[in-house]
Tab-separated table of C-alpha atoms and ligand atoms in Angstrom:
chain	number	residue	atom	x	y	z
A	1	CYS	CA	120.050	75.196	100.662
A	2	SER	CA	118.769	71.715	100.524
A	3	GLY	CA	117.194	69.442	97.956
A	4	SER	CA	114.208	67.165	98.327
A	5	GLY	CA	114.085	63.422	98.120
A	6	GLY	CA	115.321	60.173	99.591
A	7	GLU	CA	116.603	58.840	102.811
A	8	GLY	CA	120.369	59.384	102.883
A	9	GLY	CA	123.040	56.709	102.805
A	10	GLY	CA	124.626	55.555	99.598
A	11	GLU	CA	121.527	54.926	97.557
A	12	GLY	CA	118.176	56.416	96.760
A	13	GLY	CA	116.449	55.019	99.800
A	14	GLU	CA	115.305	51.414	100.337
A	15	GLY	CA	118.232	50.221	98.219
A	16	LYS	CA	116.927	52.051	95.161
A	17	PRO	CA	119.496	53.706	92.897
A	18	ILE	CA	119.460	57.496	92.544
A	19	THR	CA	118.333	58.274	88.997
A	20	VAL	CA	120.278	61.227	87.661
A	21	GLY	CA	119.504	63.024	84.433
A	22	PHE	CA	122.735	64.636	83.189
A	23	SER	CA	122.692	66.996	80.205
A	24	GLN	CA	126.215	67.603	78.871
A	25	VAL	CA	127.178	70.551	76.612
A	26	GLY	CA	128.681	68.396	73.834
A	27	ALA	CA	132.054	66.949	72.892
A	28	GLU	CA	133.649	70.197	71.629
A	29	SER	CA	137.001	69.947	73.361
A	30	GLU	CA	139.566	67.742	75.106
A	31	TRP	CA	138.306	69.278	78.367
A	32	ARG	CA	134.773	68.247	77.640
A	33	THR	CA	135.576	64.609	76.857
A	34	ALA	CA	137.595	64.394	80.087
A	35	ASN	CA	134.637	65.919	81.984
A	36	THR	CA	132.193	63.429	80.484
A	37	ARG	CA	134.475	60.523	81.317
A	38	SER	CA	134.795	61.762	84.936
A	39	VAL	CA	131.021	62.140	85.362
A	40	LYS	CA	130.292	58.707	83.802
A	41	GLU	CA	132.935	57.074	86.015
A	42	ALA	CA	131.482	58.584	89.177
A	43	LEU	CA	127.746	58.091	88.605
A	44	VAL	CA	127.755	54.309	88.348
A	45	ALA	CA	125.485	51.432	89.387
A	46	PRO	CA	124.361	50.166	91.771
A	47	GLU	CA	124.283	53.550	93.596
A	48	PHE	CA	123.292	55.608	90.561
A	49	ARG	CA	121.249	55.171	87.438
A	50	LEU	CA	122.574	57.702	84.935
A	51	ARG	CA	120.528	59.104	82.042
A	52	PHE	CA	123.168	60.916	79.945
A	53	SER	CA	122.318	63.250	77.098
A	54	ASP	CA	124.717	65.133	74.758
A	55	ALA	CA	123.355	68.519	73.612
A	56	GLN	CA	125.854	69.037	70.791
A	57	GLN	CA	126.413	72.625	71.931
A	58	LYS	CA	122.739	73.563	71.416
A	59	GLN	CA	120.522	75.022	74.109
A	60	GLU	CA	117.352	73.735	72.454
A	61	ASN	CA	118.686	70.176	72.782
A	62	GLN	CA	119.409	70.755	76.450
A	63	ILE	CA	115.968	72.117	77.134
A	64	LYS	CA	114.495	69.012	75.419
A	65	ALA	CA	116.682	66.760	77.501
A	66	LEU	CA	115.692	68.493	80.734
A	67	ARG	CA	112.002	68.183	79.818
A	68	SER	CA	112.471	64.486	79.134
A	69	PHE	CA	114.207	64.024	82.551
A	70	ILE	CA	111.252	65.766	84.167
A	71	ALA	CA	108.783	63.522	82.317
A	72	GLN	CA	110.780	60.481	83.453
A	73	ARG	CA	110.661	61.839	87.030
A	74	VAL	CA	114.394	61.390	87.652
A	75	ASP	CA	115.529	62.016	91.234
A	76	VAL	CA	118.086	64.686	90.415
A	77	ILE	CA	118.884	66.733	87.323
A	78	ALA	CA	122.529	67.826	86.792
A	79	PHE	CA	123.569	69.849	83.793
A	80	SER	CA	126.281	71.981	82.307
A	81	PRO	CA	124.404	74.817	80.577
A	82	VAL	CA	125.745	75.676	77.126
A	83	VAL	CA	124.798	79.357	77.559
A	84	GLU	CA	123.910	81.475	80.589
A	85	SER	CA	120.463	82.883	79.730
A	86	GLY	CA	117.114	81.422	78.809
A	87	TRP	CA	116.682	78.802	81.566
A	88	GLU	CA	113.890	80.260	83.796
A	89	THR	CA	110.988	78.377	82.176
A	90	VAL	CA	112.412	74.893	82.139
A	91	LEU	CA	113.945	75.267	85.573
A	92	ARG	CA	110.562	76.327	86.913
A	93	GLU	CA	109.140	73.167	85.441
A	94	ALA	CA	111.748	71.101	87.260
A	95	LYS	CA	110.995	72.956	90.510
A	96	ALA	CA	107.263	72.400	90.106
A	97	ALA	CA	107.972	68.653	89.640
A	98	ASN	CA	110.073	68.754	92.824
A	99	ILE	CA	113.252	67.666	91.057
A	100	PRO	CA	116.359	69.333	92.459
A	101	VAL	CA	118.831	70.781	89.938
A	102	VAL	CA	122.623	70.759	90.331
A	103	LEU	CA	124.620	72.988	87.980
A	104	THR	CA	127.989	71.691	86.950
A	105	ASP	CA	130.871	73.479	85.217
A	106	ARG	CA	128.836	76.456	83.817
A	107	ALA	CA	126.476	78.857	85.548
A	108	VAL	CA	123.048	80.158	84.574
A	109	ASP	CA	121.768	83.679	84.785
A	110	VAL	CA	118.344	83.497	86.548
A	111	SER	CA	116.552	86.011	88.732
A	112	ASP	CA	115.127	83.266	91.009
A	113	GLU	CA	118.038	81.664	92.763
A	114	SER	CA	115.842	78.883	94.129
A	115	LEU	CA	115.700	77.336	90.649
A	116	TYR	CA	118.882	75.382	91.376
A	117	VAL	CA	120.304	73.973	94.569
A	118	THR	CA	124.025	74.224	94.066
A	119	PHE	CA	126.690	74.986	91.452
A	120	ILE	CA	130.021	73.167	91.193
A	121	GLY	CA	132.643	74.514	88.787
A	122	SER	CA	135.676	76.700	88.199
A	123	ASP	CA	135.929	80.432	88.744
A	124	PHE	CA	136.102	81.514	85.104
A	125	VAL	CA	136.643	85.210	85.878
A	126	GLU	CA	139.693	84.312	87.901
A	127	GLU	CA	140.974	82.161	85.023
A	128	GLY	CA	140.769	85.161	82.712
A	129	ARG	CA	142.611	87.285	85.302
A	130	ARG	CA	145.310	84.586	85.635
A	131	ALA	CA	145.858	84.553	81.830
A	132	ALA	CA	146.267	88.314	81.879
A	133	ARG	CA	148.598	88.295	84.902
A	134	TRP	CA	150.786	85.766	83.122
A	135	LEU	CA	150.898	88.023	80.071
A	136	ILE	CA	151.861	91.054	82.114
A	137	GLU	CA	154.636	89.096	83.831
A	138	ASP	CA	155.881	87.716	80.531
A	139	SER	CA	155.875	91.234	79.020
A	140	GLU	CA	158.230	92.696	81.604
A	141	GLY	CA	160.575	95.138	79.977
A	142	LYS	CA	158.663	95.147	76.697
A	143	THR	CA	157.443	98.424	75.318
A	144	GLY	CA	153.986	98.791	73.867
A	145	PRO	CA	151.848	98.492	71.999
A	146	VAL	CA	151.256	94.805	72.612
A	147	ARG	CA	148.602	93.836	70.098
A	148	ILE	CA	146.371	90.997	71.305
A	149	VAL	CA	143.818	88.877	69.419
A	150	GLU	CA	141.227	86.998	71.395
A	151	LEU	CA	139.612	83.719	70.468
A	152	GLN	CA	136.436	83.640	72.496
A	153	GLY	CA	134.488	80.575	73.570
A	154	THR	CA	130.830	79.887	72.656
A	155	VAL	CA	128.868	83.112	72.442
A	156	GLY	CA	126.788	83.634	75.570
A	157	SER	CA	128.460	80.873	77.546
A	158	ALA	CA	129.586	81.522	81.116
A	159	PRO	CA	133.289	80.698	80.389
A	160	ALA	CA	133.367	83.052	77.393
A	161	ASN	CA	131.685	85.892	79.251
A	162	ASP	CA	133.684	85.499	82.421
A	163	ARG	CA	137.122	84.822	80.928
A	164	MET	CA	136.790	87.898	78.739
A	165	ARG	CA	135.773	89.984	81.730
A	166	GLY	CA	138.587	88.736	83.976
A	167	PHE	CA	141.227	89.190	81.271
A	168	LYS	CA	140.110	92.728	80.410
A	169	GLU	CA	139.872	93.745	84.045
A	170	VAL	CA	143.601	93.040	84.539
A	171	ILE	CA	145.063	94.334	81.243
A	172	GLU	CA	143.052	97.533	81.406
A	173	GLY	CA	145.445	98.727	84.064
A	174	ASP	CA	148.379	98.667	81.613
A	175	SER	CA	148.165	100.905	78.534
A	176	ARG	CA	150.623	98.791	76.498
A	177	PHE	CA	147.960	96.148	75.919
A	178	GLN	CA	145.377	96.452	73.166
A	179	ILE	CA	142.833	93.838	72.162
A	180	VAL	CA	142.719	94.431	68.388
A	181	ARG	CA	140.363	91.599	67.446
A	182	SER	CA	137.923	89.325	69.248
A	183	GLN	CA	135.806	86.578	67.722
A	184	SER	CA	134.255	83.310	68.831
A	185	GLY	CA	135.899	80.044	67.856
A	186	ASP	CA	133.155	78.068	69.681
A	187	PHE	CA	135.717	76.240	71.855
A	188	THR	CA	136.735	73.923	68.954
A	189	ARG	CA	140.071	73.324	67.182
A	190	ALA	CA	138.545	73.669	63.726
A	191	LYS	CA	136.949	77.053	64.438
A	192	GLY	CA	140.025	78.233	66.361
A	193	LYS	CA	142.122	77.644	63.243
A	194	GLU	CA	139.585	79.205	60.898
A	195	VAL	CA	139.228	82.423	62.959
A	196	MET	CA	142.958	82.689	63.530
A	197	GLU	CA	143.551	82.496	59.768
A	198	ALA	CA	141.128	85.407	59.358
A	199	PHE	CA	142.892	87.390	62.176
A	200	ILE	CA	146.301	86.877	60.521
A	201	LYS	CA	145.012	88.066	57.173
A	202	ALA	CA	143.227	91.061	58.626
A	203	GLU	CA	146.089	92.155	60.885
A	204	ASN	CA	148.755	91.533	58.202
A	205	GLY	CA	151.443	90.376	60.632
A	206	GLY	CA	150.619	92.810	63.403
A	207	ILE	CA	149.705	90.313	66.074
A	208	ASP	CA	151.899	89.966	69.208
A	209	VAL	CA	149.726	87.806	71.421
A	210	LEU	CA	146.883	85.356	71.189
A	211	PHE	CA	144.569	84.891	74.169
A	212	ALA	CA	142.412	81.816	73.539
A	213	HIS	CA	139.521	80.949	75.879
A	214	ASN	CA	140.515	77.286	75.650
A	215	ASP	CA	143.441	75.093	74.685
A	216	ASP	CA	141.646	73.472	71.756
A	217	MET	CA	141.174	76.791	69.954
A	218	ALA	CA	144.827	77.664	70.709
A	219	ILE	CA	145.952	74.347	69.215
A	220	GLY	CA	143.889	75.022	66.087
A	221	ALA	CA	145.347	78.560	65.922
A	222	ILE	CA	148.873	77.213	66.241
A	223	GLN	CA	148.354	75.373	62.965
A	224	ALA	CA	147.068	78.536	61.291
A	225	ILE	CA	150.100	80.497	62.563
A	226	GLU	CA	152.531	77.859	61.253
A	227	GLU	CA	150.770	77.705	57.925
A	228	ALA	CA	151.218	81.485	57.671
A	229	GLY	CA	154.980	80.993	58.076
A	230	LEU	CA	155.097	82.366	61.602
A	231	LYS	CA	156.404	80.802	64.797
A	232	PRO	CA	153.776	80.174	67.508
A	233	GLY	CA	155.241	80.748	70.974
A	234	SER	CA	157.715	83.419	69.808
A	235	ASP	CA	156.412	85.474	66.836
A	236	ILE	CA	153.019	85.294	68.472
A	237	ARG	CA	152.981	84.491	72.166
A	238	ILE	CA	149.973	82.355	73.187
A	239	VAL	CA	148.144	81.886	76.464
A	240	SER	CA	145.055	79.698	76.762
A	241	ILE	CA	142.898	77.984	79.358
A	242	ASP	CA	142.192	74.383	80.441
A	243	GLY	CA	145.571	72.665	80.908
A	244	VAL	CA	144.727	69.622	78.775
A	245	ARG	CA	147.409	67.144	77.733
A	246	GLY	CA	147.438	68.615	74.178
A	247	ALA	CA	148.392	72.006	75.600
A	248	PHE	CA	151.258	70.476	77.601
A	249	GLU	CA	152.493	68.801	74.415
A	250	ALA	CA	152.307	72.129	72.562
A	251	MET	CA	154.182	73.889	75.413
A	252	LYS	CA	156.795	71.138	75.418
A	253	ALA	CA	157.279	71.767	71.674
A	254	GLY	CA	157.697	75.497	72.415
A	255	LYS	CA	154.516	76.461	70.556
A	256	LEU	CA	152.288	77.512	73.441
A	257	ASN	CA	153.536	79.783	76.221
A	258	ALA	CA	151.160	79.170	79.096
A	259	THR	CA	147.939	77.498	80.019
A	260	VAL	CA	145.660	78.343	82.927
A	261	GLU	CA	144.269	75.231	84.525
A	262	CYS	CA	140.527	74.525	84.444
A	263	ASN	CA	139.845	71.138	86.077
A	264	PRO	CA	137.244	68.961	84.314
A	265	LEU	CA	137.508	66.095	86.786
A	266	LEU	CA	134.425	67.023	88.746
A	267	GLY	CA	132.708	63.609	88.775
A	268	GLU	CA	133.436	62.514	92.337
A	269	GLN	CA	132.524	65.882	93.845
A	270	LEU	CA	129.399	65.986	91.758
A	271	ALA	CA	128.418	62.485	92.887
A	272	GLN	CA	128.744	63.562	96.543
A	273	LEU	CA	126.645	66.693	95.973
A	274	ILE	CA	123.953	64.587	94.298
A	275	ARG	CA	123.962	62.114	97.200
A	276	ASP	CA	123.601	65.009	99.677
A	277	VAL	CA	120.957	66.881	97.706
A	278	HIS	CA	118.912	63.681	97.216
A	279	ALA	CA	119.147	62.886	100.920
A	280	GLY	CA	117.927	66.363	101.808
A	281	ARG	CA	121.242	67.319	103.418
A	282	GLU	CA	122.543	70.880	103.410
A	283	VAL	CA	125.023	71.605	100.570
A	284	PRO	CA	127.073	74.728	99.854
A	285	ARG	CA	125.500	77.029	97.332
A	286	ARG	CA	128.783	77.262	95.370
A	287	VAL	CA	131.633	74.753	95.160
A	288	THR	CA	134.783	75.926	93.416
A	289	VAL	CA	137.829	73.974	92.214
A	290	GLU	CA	141.534	74.537	93.028
A	291	GLU	CA	143.574	75.294	89.929
A	292	GLY	CA	147.013	76.587	88.831
A	293	VAL	CA	148.894	78.141	85.883
A	294	TYR	CA	151.551	76.264	83.897
A	295	THR	CA	154.227	77.667	81.596
A	296	MET	CA	156.384	76.301	78.789
A	297	ASP	CA	159.366	75.610	80.994
A	298	GLN	CA	157.299	73.402	83.318
A	299	ALA	CA	155.650	71.381	80.516
A	300	ALA	CA	158.084	68.449	80.103
A	301	ALA	CA	158.209	67.686	83.846
A	302	GLU	CA	154.461	68.112	84.344
A	303	LEU	CA	153.230	66.199	81.274
A	304	PRO	CA	153.462	62.697	82.775
A	305	ASN	CA	151.399	63.834	85.781
A	306	ARG	CA	148.473	65.172	83.735
A	307	LYS	CA	145.282	63.254	84.292
A	308	TYR	CA	143.392	64.824	81.349
B	401	AHR	O1	132.983	75.222	80.399
B	401	AHR	C1	134.313	74.836	80.342
B	401	AHR	C2	134.868	75.104	78.984
B	401	AHR	O2	134.103	74.369	78.039
B	401	AHR	C3	136.292	74.637	78.749
B	401	AHR	O3	137.243	75.601	79.010
B	401	AHR	C4	136.230	74.373	77.289
B	401	AHR	O4	137.371	73.699	76.818
B	401	AHR	C5	134.950	73.668	77.169
B	401	AHR	O5	134.527	73.484	75.904
């Protein structure tokens, strides 16, 4: 695939900066603030002129931002879509205006694949599988049932859909595991705590494991577990996703068992894709990110190395 536009080299042709309209999901998590920082640090003058817009987790705000970027005739639009569906119309408007679109972090569900040029981000299905594989390994020798509650991410978002799918795919092969409750905590600490409180009440002590779609919700849930007089990390084992510093601190304190890494530091790679797309160079359709899994016993040694 290739985008349309300028002349190559470091700038937008004839020494002009590349104007990028970037629509961010929001500031819902530690992961997100690290991602915003990384994007802002990479898309800097004189090479780039960044128009940054925060959608506060609302698709309607993102659609407005995209339309405003189109009206301003930016060179490239990059965005991290809050949810997967509902993008066809606005993306068609961008295409009609000849503005290439780069997806970052989250995917969209569109029937016309030509509506975006490339997508850089993690493999969320694999992250869900990794969380489940950790759980299976950690449950060696345990008899069932293992009762799991799931704190899901934002309803309709790619990471919520995919992490749930990957996790289920792996645990379905082992009859000990049962997901007894699932609800969205919208990727925030406050909601994670609130929903976990409701889970604890409803299950009346019958929860063995929490699978949280991100670390922030797990950290919120840890508070709820402690306030209920239970021990996070042992009474309820917890696995979450992202690998933010807060998760490493919780693991070091013995309150979180494992975190599956999801790297938010995409800024430099995004900048390179934008350069290439703007210059009309070929870019891969999909760029993924290398990531690992970290457990409680690795936390103290790994914490000083964490970059987010
Ligand atoms: O899209 C990535 C997810 O969004 C991160 O896992 C989560 O923390 C963020 O809000």
